mmCIF file of C-alpha atoms in Angstrom:
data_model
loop_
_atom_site.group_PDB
_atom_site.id
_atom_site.type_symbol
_atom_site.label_atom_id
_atom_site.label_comp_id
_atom_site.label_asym_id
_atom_site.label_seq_id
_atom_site.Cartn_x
_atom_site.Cartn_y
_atom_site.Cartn_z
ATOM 1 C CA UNK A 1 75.645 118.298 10.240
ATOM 2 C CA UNK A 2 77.104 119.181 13.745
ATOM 3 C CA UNK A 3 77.574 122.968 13.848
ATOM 4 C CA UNK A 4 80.111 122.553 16.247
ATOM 5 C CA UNK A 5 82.990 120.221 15.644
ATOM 6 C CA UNK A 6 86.130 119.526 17.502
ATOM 7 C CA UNK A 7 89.324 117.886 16.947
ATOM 8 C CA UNK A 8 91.389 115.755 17.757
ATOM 9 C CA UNK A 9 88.376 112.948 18.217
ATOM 10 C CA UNK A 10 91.044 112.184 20.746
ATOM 11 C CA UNK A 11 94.722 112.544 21.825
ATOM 12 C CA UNK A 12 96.897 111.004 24.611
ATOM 13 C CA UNK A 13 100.365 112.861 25.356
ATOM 14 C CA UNK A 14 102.881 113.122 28.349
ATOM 15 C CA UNK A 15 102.431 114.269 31.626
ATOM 16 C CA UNK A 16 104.202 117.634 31.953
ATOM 17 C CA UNK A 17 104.001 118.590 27.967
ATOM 18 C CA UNK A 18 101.065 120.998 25.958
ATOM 19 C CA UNK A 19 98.451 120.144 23.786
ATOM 20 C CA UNK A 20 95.983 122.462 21.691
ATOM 21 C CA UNK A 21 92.559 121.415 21.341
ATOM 22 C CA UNK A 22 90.405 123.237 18.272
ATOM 23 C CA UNK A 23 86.882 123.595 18.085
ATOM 24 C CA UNK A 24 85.219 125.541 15.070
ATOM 25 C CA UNK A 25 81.719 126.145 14.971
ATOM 26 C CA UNK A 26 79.310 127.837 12.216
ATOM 27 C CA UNK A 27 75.894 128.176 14.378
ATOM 28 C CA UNK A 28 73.531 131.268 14.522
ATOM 29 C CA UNK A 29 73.353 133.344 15.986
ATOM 30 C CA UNK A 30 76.195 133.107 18.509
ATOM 31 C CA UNK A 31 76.311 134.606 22.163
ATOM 32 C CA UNK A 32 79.140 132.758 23.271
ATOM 33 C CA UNK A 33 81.547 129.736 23.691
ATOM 34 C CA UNK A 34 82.397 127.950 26.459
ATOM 35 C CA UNK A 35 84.640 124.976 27.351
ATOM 36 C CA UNK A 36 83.818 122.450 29.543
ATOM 37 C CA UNK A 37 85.889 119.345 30.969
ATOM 38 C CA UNK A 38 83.852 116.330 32.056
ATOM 39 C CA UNK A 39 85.734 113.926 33.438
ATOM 40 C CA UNK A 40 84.480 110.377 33.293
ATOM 41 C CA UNK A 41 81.173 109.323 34.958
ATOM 42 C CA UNK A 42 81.190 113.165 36.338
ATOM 43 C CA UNK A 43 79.051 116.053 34.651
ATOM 44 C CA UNK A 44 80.916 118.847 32.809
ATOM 45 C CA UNK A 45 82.619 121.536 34.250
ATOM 46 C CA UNK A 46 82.823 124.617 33.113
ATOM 47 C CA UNK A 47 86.862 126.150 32.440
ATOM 48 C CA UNK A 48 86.059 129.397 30.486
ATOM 49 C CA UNK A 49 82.969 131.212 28.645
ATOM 50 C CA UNK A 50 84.238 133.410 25.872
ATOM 51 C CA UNK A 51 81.879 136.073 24.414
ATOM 52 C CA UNK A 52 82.625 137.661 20.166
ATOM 53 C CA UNK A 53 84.873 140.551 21.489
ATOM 54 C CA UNK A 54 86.964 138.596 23.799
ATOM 55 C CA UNK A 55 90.133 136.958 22.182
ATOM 56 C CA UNK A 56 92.050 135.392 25.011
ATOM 57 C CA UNK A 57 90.991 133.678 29.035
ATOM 58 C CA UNK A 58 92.723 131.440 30.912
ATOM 59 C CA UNK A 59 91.793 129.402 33.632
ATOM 60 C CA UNK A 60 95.218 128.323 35.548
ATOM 61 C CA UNK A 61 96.716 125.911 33.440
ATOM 62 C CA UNK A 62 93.974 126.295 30.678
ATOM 63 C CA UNK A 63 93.952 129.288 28.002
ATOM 64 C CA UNK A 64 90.746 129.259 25.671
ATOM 65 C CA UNK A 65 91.207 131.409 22.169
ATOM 66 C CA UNK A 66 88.480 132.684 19.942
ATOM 67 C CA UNK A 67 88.710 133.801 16.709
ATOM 68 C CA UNK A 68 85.275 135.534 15.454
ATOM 69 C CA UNK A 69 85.780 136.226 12.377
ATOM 70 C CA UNK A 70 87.207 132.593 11.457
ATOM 71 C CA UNK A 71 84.694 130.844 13.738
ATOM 72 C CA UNK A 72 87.516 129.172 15.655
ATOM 73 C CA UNK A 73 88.472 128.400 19.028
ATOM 74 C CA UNK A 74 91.366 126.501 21.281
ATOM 75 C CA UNK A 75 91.485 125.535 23.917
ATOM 76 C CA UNK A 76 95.384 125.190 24.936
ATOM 77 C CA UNK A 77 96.742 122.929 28.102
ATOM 78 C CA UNK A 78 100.086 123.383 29.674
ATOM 79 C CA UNK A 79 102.017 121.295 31.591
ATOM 80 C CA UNK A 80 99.329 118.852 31.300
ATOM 81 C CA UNK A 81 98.979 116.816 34.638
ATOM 82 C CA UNK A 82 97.244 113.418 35.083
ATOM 83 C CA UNK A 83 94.119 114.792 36.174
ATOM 84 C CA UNK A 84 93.416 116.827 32.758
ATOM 85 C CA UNK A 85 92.730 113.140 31.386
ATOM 86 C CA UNK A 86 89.053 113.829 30.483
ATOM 87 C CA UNK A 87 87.039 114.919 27.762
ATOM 88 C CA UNK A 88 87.285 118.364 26.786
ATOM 89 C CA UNK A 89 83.915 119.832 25.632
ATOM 90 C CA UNK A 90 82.955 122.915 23.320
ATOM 91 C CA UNK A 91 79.957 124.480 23.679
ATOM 92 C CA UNK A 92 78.067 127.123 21.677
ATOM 93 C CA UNK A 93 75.694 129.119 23.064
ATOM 94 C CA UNK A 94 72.977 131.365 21.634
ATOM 95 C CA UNK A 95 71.892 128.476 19.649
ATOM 96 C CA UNK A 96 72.744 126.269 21.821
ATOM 97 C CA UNK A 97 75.466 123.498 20.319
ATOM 98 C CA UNK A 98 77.678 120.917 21.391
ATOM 99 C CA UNK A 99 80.723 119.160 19.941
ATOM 100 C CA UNK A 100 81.586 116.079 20.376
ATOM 101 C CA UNK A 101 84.483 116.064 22.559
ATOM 102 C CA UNK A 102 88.048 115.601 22.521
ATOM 103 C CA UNK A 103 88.996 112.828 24.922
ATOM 104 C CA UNK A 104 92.309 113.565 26.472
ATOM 105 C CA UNK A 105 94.563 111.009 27.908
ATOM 106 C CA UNK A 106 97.563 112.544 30.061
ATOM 107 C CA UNK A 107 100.188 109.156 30.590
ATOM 108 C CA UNK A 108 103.197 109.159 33.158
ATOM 109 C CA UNK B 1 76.949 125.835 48.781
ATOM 110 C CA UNK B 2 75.387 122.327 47.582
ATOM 111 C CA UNK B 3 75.770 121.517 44.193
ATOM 112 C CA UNK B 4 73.090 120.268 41.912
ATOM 113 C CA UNK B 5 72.112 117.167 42.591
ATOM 114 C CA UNK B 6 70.581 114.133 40.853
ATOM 115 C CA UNK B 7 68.774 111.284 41.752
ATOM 116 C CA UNK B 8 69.488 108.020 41.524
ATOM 117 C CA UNK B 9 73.050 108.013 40.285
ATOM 118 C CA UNK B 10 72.664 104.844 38.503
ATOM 119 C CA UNK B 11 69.578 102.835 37.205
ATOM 120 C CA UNK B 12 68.059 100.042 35.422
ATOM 121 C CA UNK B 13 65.502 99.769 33.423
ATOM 122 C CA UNK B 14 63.391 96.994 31.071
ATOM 123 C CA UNK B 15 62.247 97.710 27.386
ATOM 124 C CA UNK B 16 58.800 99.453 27.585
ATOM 125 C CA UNK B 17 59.080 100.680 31.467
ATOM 126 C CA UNK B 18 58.963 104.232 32.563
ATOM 127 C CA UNK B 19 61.453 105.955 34.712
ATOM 128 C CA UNK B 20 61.638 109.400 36.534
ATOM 129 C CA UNK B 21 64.414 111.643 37.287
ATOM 130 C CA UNK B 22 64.843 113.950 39.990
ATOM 131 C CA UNK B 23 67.395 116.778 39.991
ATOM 132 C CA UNK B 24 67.383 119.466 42.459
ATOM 133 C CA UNK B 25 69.366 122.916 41.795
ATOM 134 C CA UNK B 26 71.357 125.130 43.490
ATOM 135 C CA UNK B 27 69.665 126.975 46.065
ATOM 136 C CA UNK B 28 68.066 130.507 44.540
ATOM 137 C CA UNK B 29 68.325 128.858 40.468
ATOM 138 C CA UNK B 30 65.331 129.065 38.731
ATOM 139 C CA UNK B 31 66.477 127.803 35.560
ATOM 140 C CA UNK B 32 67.287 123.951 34.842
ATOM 141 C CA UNK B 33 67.721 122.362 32.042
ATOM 142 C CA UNK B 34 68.433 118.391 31.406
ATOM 143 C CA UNK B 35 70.411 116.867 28.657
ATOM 144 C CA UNK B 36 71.286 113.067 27.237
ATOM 145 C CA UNK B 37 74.768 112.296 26.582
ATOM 146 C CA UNK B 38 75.514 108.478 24.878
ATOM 147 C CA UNK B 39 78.839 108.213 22.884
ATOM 148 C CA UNK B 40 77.515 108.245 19.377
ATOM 149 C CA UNK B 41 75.451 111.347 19.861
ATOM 150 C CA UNK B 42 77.294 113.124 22.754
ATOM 151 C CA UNK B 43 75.280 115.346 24.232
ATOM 152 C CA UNK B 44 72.074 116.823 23.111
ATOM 153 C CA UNK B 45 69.659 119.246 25.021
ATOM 154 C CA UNK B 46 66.208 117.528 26.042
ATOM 155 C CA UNK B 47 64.789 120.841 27.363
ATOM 156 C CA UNK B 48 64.769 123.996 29.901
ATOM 157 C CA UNK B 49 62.582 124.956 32.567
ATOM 158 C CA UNK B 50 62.770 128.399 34.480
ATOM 159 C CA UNK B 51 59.729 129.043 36.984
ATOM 160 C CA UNK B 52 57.761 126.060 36.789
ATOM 161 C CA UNK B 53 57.247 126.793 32.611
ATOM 162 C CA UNK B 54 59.376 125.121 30.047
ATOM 163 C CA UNK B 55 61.121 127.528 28.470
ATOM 164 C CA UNK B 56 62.970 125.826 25.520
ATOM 165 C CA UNK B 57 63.170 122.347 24.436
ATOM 166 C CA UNK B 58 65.620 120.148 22.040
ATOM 167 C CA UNK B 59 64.331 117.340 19.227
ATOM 168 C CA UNK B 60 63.291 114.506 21.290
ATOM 169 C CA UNK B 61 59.981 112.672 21.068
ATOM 170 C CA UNK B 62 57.360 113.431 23.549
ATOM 171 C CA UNK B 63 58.270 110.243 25.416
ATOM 172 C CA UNK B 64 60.388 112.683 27.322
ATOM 173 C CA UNK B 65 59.250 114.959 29.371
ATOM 174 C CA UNK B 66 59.780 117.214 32.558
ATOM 175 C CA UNK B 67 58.517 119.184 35.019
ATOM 176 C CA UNK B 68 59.459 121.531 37.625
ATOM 177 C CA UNK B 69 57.956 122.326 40.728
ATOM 178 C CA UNK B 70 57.553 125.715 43.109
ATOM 179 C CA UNK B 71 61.023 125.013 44.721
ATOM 180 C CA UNK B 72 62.784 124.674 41.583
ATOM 181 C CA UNK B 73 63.167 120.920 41.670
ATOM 182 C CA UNK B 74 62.696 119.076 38.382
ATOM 183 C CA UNK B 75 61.728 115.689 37.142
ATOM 184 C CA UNK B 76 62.187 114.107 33.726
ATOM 185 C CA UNK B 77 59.977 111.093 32.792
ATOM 186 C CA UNK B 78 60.738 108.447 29.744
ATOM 187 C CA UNK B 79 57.857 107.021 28.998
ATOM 188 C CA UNK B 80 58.050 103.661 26.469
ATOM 189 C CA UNK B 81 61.848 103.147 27.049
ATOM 190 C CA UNK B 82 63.784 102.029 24.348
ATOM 191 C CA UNK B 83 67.127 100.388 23.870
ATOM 192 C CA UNK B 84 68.323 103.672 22.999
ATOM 193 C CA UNK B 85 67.572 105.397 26.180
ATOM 194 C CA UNK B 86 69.946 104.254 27.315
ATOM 195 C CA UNK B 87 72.534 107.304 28.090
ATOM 196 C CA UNK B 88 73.872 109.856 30.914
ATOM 197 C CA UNK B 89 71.289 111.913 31.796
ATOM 198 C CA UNK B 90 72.477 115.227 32.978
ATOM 199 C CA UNK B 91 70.776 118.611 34.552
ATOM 200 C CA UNK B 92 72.276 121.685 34.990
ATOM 201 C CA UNK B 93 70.841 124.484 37.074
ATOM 202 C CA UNK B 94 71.552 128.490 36.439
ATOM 203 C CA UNK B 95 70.171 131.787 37.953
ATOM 204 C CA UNK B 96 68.796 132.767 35.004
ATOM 205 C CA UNK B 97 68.639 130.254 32.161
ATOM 206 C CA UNK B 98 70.839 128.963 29.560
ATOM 207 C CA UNK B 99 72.644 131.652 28.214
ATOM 208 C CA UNK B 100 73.710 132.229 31.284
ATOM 209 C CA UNK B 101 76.635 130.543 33.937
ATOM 210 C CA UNK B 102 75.320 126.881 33.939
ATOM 211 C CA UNK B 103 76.492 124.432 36.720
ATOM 212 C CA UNK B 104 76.057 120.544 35.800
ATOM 213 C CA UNK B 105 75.002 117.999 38.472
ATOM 214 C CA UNK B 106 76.800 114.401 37.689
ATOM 215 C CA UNK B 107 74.204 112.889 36.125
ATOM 216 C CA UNK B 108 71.978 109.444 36.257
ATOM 217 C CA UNK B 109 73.141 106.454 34.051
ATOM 218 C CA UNK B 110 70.234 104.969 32.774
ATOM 219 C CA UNK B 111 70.469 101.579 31.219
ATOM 220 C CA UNK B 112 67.394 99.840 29.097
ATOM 221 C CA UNK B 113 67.682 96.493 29.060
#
């Protein structure tokens, strides 16, 4: 079972409006989580790294969320543009795991 | 700076061949670290090398394998390639290994046919 899963699988919405990505994970022992976007044919970039005591980062138009004690994070997109169409990657580190990937499609 | 770079960007390969991967890091990383992404499986970690030793390493049959050398460079070999090989094979470098800031290269599509 993947200790890190993500949803939406996938999600297309309009250029200019917010989405909310969610990633919970349950792997041990955790150092921290980061968010990647990887658009296609490209190798993932990295938008924030969150460690256990931090709650909130943003990255311009990207703010990540974690929630320790649930196991949760967002990731949260605003005013989503056509170049956020990618797929939006959580990553666990510590023991190292990756989800799956939400694939994001931004149309005009 | 340069990026991390891998070599070649695409390839193709024939059931039972073996095929080698070159990445090379940012200048001054001694950690990097290679990983297979396909779309069933997304992506999985193969394994880590810092300082010419490998350091960590995911659940992948010893068909694969790596190597680094003095400068840092790194190689990955498939040995025996499978259908299944085929994927995106990525490497990321980092100062100091993987808990630490990572930076991907864009990978090499491999395809076995």
């Amino acid at each position: 079972k993947n200790q890190v899963e993500q949803s939406p699988q996938s999600l297309i919405i309009l250029e200019g409006k917010n989405c909310t990505l969610q990633c919970n994970y349950t792997v041990s022992p955790f150092s921290n989580l980061r968010w990647y976007k990887q658009d296609t044919g490209r190798g993932p970039v990295s938008l924030t790294i969150m460690t256990f005591s931090e709650n909130t980062k943003s990255n311009g138009r990207y703010t990540a969320t974690l929630d320790a004690d649930t196991k949760q994070s967002s990731l949260h997109i605003t005013a989503s543009q056509l170049s956020d169409s990618a797929s939006y990657i959580c990553v666990s580190w510590g023991k190292l795991q990756f989800g799956a990937g939400t694939q994001v499609v931004v149309t005009p | 700076k340069a990026g991390v770079t891998q070599t070649p960007r695409y390839l193709i390969k024939t059931r039972g061949q073996q095929v080698t991967l070159s990445c090379s890091p940012i200048s001054g990383h001694r950690s990097v670290s290679w990983y297979q992404q396909t779309p069933g499986q997304g992506l999985q970690f193969l394994f880590e090398y810092f300082s010419e030793t490998q350091r960590n390493k995911g659940n992948f049959p010893g068909r694969f394998s790596g190597r680094q050398f003095s400068n840092s460079r790194s190689e990955m070999n498939v040995s025996t390639l499978e259908l299944g090989d085929s994927a995106l094979y990525l490497c990321a470098s980092s100062l100091m290994g993987v808990n630490y800031g990572y930076t991907f290269g864009s990978g090499t599509r491999l395809t076995v046919v």
